[in-house]
Tab-separated table of C-alpha atoms and ligand atoms in Angstrom:
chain	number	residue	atom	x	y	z
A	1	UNK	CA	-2.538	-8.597	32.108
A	2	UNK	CA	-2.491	-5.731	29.322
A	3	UNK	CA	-3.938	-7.090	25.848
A	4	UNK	CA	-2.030	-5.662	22.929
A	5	UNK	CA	-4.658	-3.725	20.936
A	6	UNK	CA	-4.762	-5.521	17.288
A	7	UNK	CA	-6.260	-4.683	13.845
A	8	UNK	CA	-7.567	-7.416	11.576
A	9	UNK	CA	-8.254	-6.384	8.560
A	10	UNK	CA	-8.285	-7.550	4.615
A	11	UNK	CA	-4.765	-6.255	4.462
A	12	UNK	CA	-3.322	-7.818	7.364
A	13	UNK	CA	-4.444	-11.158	6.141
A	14	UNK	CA	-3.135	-10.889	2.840
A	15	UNK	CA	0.417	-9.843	3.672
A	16	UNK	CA	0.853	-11.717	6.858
A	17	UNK	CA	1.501	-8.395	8.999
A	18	UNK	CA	0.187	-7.509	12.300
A	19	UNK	CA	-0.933	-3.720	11.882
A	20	UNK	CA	-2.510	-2.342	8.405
A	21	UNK	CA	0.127	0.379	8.494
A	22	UNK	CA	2.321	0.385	5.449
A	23	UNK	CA	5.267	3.005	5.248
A	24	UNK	CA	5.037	4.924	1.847
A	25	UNK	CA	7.997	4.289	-0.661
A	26	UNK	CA	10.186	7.269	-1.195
A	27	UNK	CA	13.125	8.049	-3.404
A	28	UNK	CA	16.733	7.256	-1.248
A	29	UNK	CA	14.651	7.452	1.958
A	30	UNK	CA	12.571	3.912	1.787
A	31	UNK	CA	15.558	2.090	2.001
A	32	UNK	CA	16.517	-0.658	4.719
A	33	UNK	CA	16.954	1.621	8.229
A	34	UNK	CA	13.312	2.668	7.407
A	35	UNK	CA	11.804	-0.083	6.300
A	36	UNK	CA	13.068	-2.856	8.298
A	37	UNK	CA	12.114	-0.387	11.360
A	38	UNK	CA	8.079	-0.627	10.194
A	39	UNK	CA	8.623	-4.341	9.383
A	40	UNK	CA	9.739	-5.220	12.698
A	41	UNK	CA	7.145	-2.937	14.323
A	42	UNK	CA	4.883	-5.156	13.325
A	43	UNK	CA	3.716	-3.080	9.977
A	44	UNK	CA	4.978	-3.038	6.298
A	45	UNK	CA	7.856	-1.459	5.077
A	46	UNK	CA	8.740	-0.901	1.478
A	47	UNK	CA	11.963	-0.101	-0.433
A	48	UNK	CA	11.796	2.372	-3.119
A	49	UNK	CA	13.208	2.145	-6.841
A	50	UNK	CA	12.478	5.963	-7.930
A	51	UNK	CA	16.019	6.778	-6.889
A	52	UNK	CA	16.386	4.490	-10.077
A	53	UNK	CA	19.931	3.209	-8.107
A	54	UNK	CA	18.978	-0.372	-8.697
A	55	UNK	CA	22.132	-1.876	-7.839
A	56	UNK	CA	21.949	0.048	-4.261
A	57	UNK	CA	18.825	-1.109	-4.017
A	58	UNK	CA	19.984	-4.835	-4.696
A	59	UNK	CA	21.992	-4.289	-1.551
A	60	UNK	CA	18.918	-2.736	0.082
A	61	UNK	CA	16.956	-5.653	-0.188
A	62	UNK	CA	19.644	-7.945	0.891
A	63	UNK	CA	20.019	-5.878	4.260
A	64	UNK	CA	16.469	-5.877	5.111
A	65	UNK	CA	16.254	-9.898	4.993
A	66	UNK	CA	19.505	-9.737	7.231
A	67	UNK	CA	17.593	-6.745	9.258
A	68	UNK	CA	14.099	-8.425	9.543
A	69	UNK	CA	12.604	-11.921	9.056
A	70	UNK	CA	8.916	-10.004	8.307
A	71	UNK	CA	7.101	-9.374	5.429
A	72	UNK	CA	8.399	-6.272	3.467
A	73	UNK	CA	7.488	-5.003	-0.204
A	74	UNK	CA	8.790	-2.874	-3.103
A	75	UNK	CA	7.469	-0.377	-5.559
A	76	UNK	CA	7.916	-0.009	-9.068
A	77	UNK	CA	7.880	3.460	-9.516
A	78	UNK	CA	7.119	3.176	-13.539
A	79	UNK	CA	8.074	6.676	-13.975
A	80	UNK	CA	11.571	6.599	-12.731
A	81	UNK	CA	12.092	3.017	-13.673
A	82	UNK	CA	11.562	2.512	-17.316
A	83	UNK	CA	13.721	-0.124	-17.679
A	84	UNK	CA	11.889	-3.186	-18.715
A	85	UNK	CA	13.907	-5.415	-16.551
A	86	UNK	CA	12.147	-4.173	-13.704
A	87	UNK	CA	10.238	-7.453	-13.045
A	88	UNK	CA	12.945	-9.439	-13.333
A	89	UNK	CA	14.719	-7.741	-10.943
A	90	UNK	CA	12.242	-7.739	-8.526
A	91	UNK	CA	11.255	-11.227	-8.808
A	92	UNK	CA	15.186	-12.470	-8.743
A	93	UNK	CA	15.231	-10.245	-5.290
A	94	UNK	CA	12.639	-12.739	-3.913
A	95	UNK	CA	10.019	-9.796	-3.091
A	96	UNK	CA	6.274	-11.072	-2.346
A	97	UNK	CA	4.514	-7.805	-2.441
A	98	UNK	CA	4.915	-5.186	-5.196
A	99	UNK	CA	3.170	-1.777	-5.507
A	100	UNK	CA	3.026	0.120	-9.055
A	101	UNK	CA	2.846	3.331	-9.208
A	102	UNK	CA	2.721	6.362	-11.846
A	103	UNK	CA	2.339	4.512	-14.592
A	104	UNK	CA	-0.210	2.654	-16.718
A	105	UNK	CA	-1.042	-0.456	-14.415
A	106	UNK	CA	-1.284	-3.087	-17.599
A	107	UNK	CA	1.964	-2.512	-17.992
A	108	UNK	CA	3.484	-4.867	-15.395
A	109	UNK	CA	0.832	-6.126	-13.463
A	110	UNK	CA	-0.069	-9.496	-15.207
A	111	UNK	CA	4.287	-10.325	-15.344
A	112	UNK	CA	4.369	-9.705	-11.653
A	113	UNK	CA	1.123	-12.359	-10.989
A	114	UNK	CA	2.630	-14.810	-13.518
A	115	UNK	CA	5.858	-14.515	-10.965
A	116	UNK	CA	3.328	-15.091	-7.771
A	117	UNK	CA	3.553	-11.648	-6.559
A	118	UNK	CA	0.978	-10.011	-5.041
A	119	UNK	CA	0.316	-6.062	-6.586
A	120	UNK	CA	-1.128	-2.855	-5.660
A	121	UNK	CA	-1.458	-0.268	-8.022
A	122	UNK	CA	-1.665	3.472	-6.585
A	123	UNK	CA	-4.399	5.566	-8.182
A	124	UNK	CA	-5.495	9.340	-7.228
A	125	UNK	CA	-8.865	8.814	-8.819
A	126	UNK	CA	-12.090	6.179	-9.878
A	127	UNK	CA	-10.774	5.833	-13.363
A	128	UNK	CA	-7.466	4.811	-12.513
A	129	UNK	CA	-8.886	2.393	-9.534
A	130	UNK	CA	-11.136	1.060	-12.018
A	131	UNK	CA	-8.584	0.227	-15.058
A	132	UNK	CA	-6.340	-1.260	-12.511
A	133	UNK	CA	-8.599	-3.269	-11.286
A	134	UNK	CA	-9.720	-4.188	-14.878
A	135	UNK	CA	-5.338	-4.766	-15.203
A	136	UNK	CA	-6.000	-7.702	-12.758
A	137	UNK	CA	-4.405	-5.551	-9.478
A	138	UNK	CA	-4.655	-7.825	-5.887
A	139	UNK	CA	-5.570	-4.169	-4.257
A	140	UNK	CA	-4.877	-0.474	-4.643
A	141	UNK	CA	-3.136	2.361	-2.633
A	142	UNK	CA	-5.561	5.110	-2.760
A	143	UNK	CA	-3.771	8.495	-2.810
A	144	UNK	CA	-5.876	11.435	-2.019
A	145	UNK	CA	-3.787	14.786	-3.453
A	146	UNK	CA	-3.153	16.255	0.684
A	147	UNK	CA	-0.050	13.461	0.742
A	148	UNK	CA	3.625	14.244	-0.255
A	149	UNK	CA	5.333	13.794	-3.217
A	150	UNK	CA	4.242	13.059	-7.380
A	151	UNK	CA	0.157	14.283	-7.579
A	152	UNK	CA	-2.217	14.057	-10.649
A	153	UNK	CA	-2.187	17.940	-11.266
A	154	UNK	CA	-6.201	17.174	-10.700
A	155	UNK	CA	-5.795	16.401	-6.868
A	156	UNK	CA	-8.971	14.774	-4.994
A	157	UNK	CA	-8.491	14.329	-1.787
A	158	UNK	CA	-8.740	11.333	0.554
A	159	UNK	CA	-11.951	11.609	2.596
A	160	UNK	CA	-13.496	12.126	-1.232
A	161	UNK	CA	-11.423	9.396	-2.950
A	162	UNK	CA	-11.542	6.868	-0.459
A	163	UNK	CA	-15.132	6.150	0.172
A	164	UNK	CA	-15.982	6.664	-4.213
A	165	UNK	CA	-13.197	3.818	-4.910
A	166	UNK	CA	-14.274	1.838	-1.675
A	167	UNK	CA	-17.963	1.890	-2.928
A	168	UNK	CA	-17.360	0.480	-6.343
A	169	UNK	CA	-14.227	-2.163	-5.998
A	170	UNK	CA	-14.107	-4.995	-3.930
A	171	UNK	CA	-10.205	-5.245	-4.012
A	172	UNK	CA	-8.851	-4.279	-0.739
A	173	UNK	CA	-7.911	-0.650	-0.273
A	174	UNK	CA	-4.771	0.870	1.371
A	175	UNK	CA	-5.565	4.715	1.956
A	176	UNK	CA	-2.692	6.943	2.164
A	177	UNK	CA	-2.593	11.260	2.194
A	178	UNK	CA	-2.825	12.843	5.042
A	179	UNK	CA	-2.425	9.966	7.463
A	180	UNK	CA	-0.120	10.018	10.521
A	181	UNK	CA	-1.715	8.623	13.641
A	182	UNK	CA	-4.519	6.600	15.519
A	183	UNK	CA	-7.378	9.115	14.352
A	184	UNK	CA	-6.809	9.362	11.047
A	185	UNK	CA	-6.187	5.601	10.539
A	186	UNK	CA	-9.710	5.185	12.238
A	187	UNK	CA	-11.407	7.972	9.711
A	188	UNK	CA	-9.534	5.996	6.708
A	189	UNK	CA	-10.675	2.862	8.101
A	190	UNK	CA	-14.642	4.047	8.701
A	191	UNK	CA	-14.322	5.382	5.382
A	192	UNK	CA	-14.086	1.875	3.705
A	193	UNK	CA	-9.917	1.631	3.958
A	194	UNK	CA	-8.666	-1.904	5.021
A	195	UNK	CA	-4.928	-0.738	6.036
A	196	UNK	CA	-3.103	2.468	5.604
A	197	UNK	CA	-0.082	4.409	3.978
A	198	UNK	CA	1.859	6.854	5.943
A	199	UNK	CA	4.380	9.399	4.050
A	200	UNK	CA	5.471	12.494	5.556
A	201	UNK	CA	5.137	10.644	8.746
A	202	UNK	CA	7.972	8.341	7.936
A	203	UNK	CA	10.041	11.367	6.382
A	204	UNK	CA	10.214	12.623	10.220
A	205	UNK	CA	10.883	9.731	11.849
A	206	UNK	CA	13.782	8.627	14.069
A	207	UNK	CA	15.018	5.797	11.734
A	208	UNK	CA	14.689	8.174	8.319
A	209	UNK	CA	17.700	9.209	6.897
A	210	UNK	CA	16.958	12.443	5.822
A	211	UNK	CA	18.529	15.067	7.730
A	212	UNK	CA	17.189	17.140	10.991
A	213	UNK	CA	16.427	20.274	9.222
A	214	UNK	CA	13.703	18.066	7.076
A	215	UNK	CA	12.470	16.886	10.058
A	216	UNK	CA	12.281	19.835	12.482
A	217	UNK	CA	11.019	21.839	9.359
A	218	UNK	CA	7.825	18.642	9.621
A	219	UNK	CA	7.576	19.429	12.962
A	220	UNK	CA	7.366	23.096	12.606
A	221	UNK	CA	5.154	23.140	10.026
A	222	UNK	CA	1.652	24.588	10.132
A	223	UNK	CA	-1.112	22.597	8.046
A	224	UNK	CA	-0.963	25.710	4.772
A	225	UNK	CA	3.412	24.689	5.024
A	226	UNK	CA	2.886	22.981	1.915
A	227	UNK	CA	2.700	23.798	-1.917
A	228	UNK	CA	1.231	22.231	-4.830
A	229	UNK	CA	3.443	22.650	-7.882
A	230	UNK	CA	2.977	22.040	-11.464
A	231	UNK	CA	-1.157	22.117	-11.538
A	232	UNK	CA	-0.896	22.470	-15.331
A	233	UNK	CA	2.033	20.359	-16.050
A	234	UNK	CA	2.423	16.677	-15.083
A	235	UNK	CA	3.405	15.348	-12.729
A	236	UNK	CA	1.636	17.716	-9.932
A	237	UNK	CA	3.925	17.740	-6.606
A	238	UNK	CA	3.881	18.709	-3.103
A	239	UNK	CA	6.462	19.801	-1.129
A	240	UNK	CA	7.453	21.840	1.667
A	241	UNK	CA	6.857	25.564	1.546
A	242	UNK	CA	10.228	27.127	1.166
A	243	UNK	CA	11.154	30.558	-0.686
A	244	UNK	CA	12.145	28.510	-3.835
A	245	UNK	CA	8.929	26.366	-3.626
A	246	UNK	CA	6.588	29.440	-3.152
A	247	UNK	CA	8.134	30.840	-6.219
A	248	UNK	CA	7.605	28.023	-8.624
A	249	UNK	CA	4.049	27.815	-7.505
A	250	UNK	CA	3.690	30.664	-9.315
A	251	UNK	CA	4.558	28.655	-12.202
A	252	UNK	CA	2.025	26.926	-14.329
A	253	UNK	CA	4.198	24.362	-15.392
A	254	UNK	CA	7.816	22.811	-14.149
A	255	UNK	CA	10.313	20.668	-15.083
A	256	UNK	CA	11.479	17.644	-12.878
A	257	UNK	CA	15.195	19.327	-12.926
A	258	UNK	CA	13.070	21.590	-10.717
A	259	UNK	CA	13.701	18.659	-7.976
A	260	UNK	CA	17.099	20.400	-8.030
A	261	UNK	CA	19.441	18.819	-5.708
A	262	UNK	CA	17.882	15.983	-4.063
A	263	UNK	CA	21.180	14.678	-2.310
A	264	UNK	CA	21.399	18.263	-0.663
A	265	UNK	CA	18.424	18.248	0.369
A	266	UNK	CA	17.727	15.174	1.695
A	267	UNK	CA	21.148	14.639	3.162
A	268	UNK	CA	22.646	17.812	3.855
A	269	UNK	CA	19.585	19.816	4.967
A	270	UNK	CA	19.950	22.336	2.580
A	271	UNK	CA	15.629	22.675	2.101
A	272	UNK	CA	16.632	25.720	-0.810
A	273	UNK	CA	18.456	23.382	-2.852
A	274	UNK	CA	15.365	21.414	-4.271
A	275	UNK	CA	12.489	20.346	-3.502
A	276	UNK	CA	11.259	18.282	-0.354
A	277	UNK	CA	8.474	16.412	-0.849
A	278	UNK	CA	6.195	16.755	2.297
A	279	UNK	CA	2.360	16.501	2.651
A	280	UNK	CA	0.081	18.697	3.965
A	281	UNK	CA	-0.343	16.403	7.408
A	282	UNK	CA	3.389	18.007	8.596
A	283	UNK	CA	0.450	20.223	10.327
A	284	UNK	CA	-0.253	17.554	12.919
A	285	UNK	CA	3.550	16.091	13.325
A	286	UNK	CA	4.838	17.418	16.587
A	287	UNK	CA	7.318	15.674	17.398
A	288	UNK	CA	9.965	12.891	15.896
A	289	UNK	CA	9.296	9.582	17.517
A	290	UNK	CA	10.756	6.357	16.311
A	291	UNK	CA	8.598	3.823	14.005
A	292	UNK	CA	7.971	1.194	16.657
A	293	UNK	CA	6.586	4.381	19.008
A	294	UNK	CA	4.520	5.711	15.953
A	295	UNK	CA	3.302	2.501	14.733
A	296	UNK	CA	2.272	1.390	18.859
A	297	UNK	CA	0.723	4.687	19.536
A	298	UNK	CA	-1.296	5.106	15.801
A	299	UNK	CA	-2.823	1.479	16.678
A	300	UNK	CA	-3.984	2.198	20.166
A	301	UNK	CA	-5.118	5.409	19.504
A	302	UNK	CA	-7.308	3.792	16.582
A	303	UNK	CA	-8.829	1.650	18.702
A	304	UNK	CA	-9.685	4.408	20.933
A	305	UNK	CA	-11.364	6.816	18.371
A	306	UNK	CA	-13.147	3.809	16.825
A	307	UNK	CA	-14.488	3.051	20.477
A	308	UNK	CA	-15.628	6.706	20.824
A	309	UNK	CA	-17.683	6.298	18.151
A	310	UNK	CA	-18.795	3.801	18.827
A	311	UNK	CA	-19.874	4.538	22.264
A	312	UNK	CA	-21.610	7.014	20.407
A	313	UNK	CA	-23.982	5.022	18.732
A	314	UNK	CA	-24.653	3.367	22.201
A	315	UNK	CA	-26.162	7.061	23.145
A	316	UNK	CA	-28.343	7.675	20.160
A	317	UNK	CA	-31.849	6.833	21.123
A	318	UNK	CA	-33.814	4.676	18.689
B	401	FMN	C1	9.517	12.320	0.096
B	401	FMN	C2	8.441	11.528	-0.605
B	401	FMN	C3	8.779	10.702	-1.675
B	401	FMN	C4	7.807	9.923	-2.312
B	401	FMN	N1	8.174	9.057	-3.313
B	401	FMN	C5	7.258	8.164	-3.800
B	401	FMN	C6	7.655	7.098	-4.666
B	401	FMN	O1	8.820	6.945	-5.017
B	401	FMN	N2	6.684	6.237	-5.119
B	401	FMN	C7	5.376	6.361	-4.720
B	401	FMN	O2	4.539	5.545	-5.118
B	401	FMN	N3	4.980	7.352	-3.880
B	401	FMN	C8	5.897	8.232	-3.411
B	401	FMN	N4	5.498	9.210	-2.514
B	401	FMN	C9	4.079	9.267	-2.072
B	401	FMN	C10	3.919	8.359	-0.866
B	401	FMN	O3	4.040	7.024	-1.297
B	401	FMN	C11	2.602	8.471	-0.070
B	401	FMN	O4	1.534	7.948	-0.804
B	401	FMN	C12	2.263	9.840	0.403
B	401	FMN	O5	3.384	10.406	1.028
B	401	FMN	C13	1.106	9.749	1.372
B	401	FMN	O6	0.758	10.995	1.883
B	401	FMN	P1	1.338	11.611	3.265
B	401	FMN	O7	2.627	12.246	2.858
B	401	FMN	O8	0.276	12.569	3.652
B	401	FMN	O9	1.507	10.464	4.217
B	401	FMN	C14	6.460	10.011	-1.884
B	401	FMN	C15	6.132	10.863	-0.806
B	401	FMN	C16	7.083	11.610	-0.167
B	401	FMN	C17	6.688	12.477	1.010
């Protein structure tokens, strides 16, 4: 008899989910095909509200408790979503698990509590982890600048961020940037992490929705195939290194119009278009695999590395 290989962690506890892998949220592609995919697989999936379509996200939500009868979550991107209704249309949607993100984490943290949600605020530095926890945040997502998408222009990556928050909070942590399989969920893990976000790995999955040239251009990608844009404007990005993306990172600062034509993009596979906001882990994606194969394979191979290294210690002579 084969034992399925299982993570208990902090994480896993607190959301009722069977792996600590949590699929990022993501502007029209964290919607239900995605999300109720991770779900099922036994992870978390989240539908996004940057899009700022709320009422297609009403219908989102809807399909993923026809889709899946596990634990899913939604984020608040406070940048996109400056309507102040936000809470209440989150809490009317039923959700249980919120993350906040871009934004100042007083600003709907203590609402969300009152409404018996549990919150994560993402932060890309100590500061940030340490107001939110002072904001009253259950945990934080812990965004080191390698991952795709919006970036403090003053990016720290994860192996540095991760271990400085996890050494002075006692919230539990979910690490995301740069994460997209068994070994690097074991380094986030070792480096104080209790579950994990995955971003760009999502993007190229089976059950996204973004079209194949986004994809195959993940898989093709070399670990340099990214750019960081806007380093002395705000918000910093990272996308996929295209001609139009190699020019404006010539540009100290841009403007979000600069996103250009997402819906081409995304949908239509025209990469020129816009921008498509990858991470700089598309250098280890070889291949598009469906969610339940990625989530199955990213927890027995962290089970593996974790044993190596352990197996390790075994050999080090006292
Ligand atoms: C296409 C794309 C869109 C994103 N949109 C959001 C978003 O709406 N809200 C958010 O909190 N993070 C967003 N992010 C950041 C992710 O949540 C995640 O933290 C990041 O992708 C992790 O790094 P990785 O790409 O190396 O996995 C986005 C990332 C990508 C790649």
């Amino acid at each position: 008899m084969s034992v399925e290989p299982v993570i208990r962690t902090r994480l896993t506890e607190l959301l009722g989910i069977t792996h600590p892998i949590v699929q990022a949220p993501m502007g029209w592609i964290a919607r239900s095909q995605l999300a109720s995919a991770v779900s099922n697989a036994g992870g978390l999936g989240i539908i996004e509200t940057s899009s700022g379509e709320l009422d297609a996200i009403r219908v989102e939500i809807r399909k993923m408790r026809e889709l899946t009868d596990r634990p899913f979550g939604v984020n608040i991107a406070q940048l996109f979503v400056r309507d102040p209704s936000i809470v209440e249309f989150v809490v009317e949607q039923g959700v249980r698990f919120v993350t906040t993100s871009a934004g100042d984490p007083r600003k709907y943290t203590q609402q969300l509590k009152a409404a018996g949600l549990t919150v994560f605020h993402v932060v890309p530095t100590l500061s940030a982890a340490l107001k939110a926890v002072d904001a009253g945040v259950d945990g934080l997502v812990v965004e080191g600048g390698e991952g795709g998408g919006f970036k403090n222009p003053r990016d720290v990556a994860t192996m540095v961020l991760v271990p400085l928050v996890a050494s002075k909070v006692d919230v539990p942590i979910i690490a995301a940037g740069g994460i997209c399989d068994g070994v690097s969920m074991a380094g986030a893990l070792a480096l104080g992490a209790d579950g994990v976000q995955m971003g760009t790995r999502m993007v190229s999955a089976a059950e996204s929705p973004v079209h194949s040239n986004w994809k195959d251009a993940i898989v093709a990608a070399s670990e340099t195939d990214t750019v960081f844009l806007n380093r002395f404007g705000r918000p910093g990005l990272r996308a996929l290194r295209t001609e139009r993306s190699e020019r404006l990172e010539r540009e100290e600062s841009i403007g979000l119009n600069e996103l250009g034509d997402m819906p081409a993009v995304y949908f239509r596979g025209e990469l020129e278009k816009g921008l498509a906001l990858t991470g700089q882990v598309a250098g280890r994606i070889e291949s598009i695999e469906s969610v339940a194969t990625i989530l199955e394979a990213t927890v027995r191979e962290c089970h593996a590395a974790l044993d190596r290294a352990h197996a390790m210690l075994g050999r080090t002579a006292l």
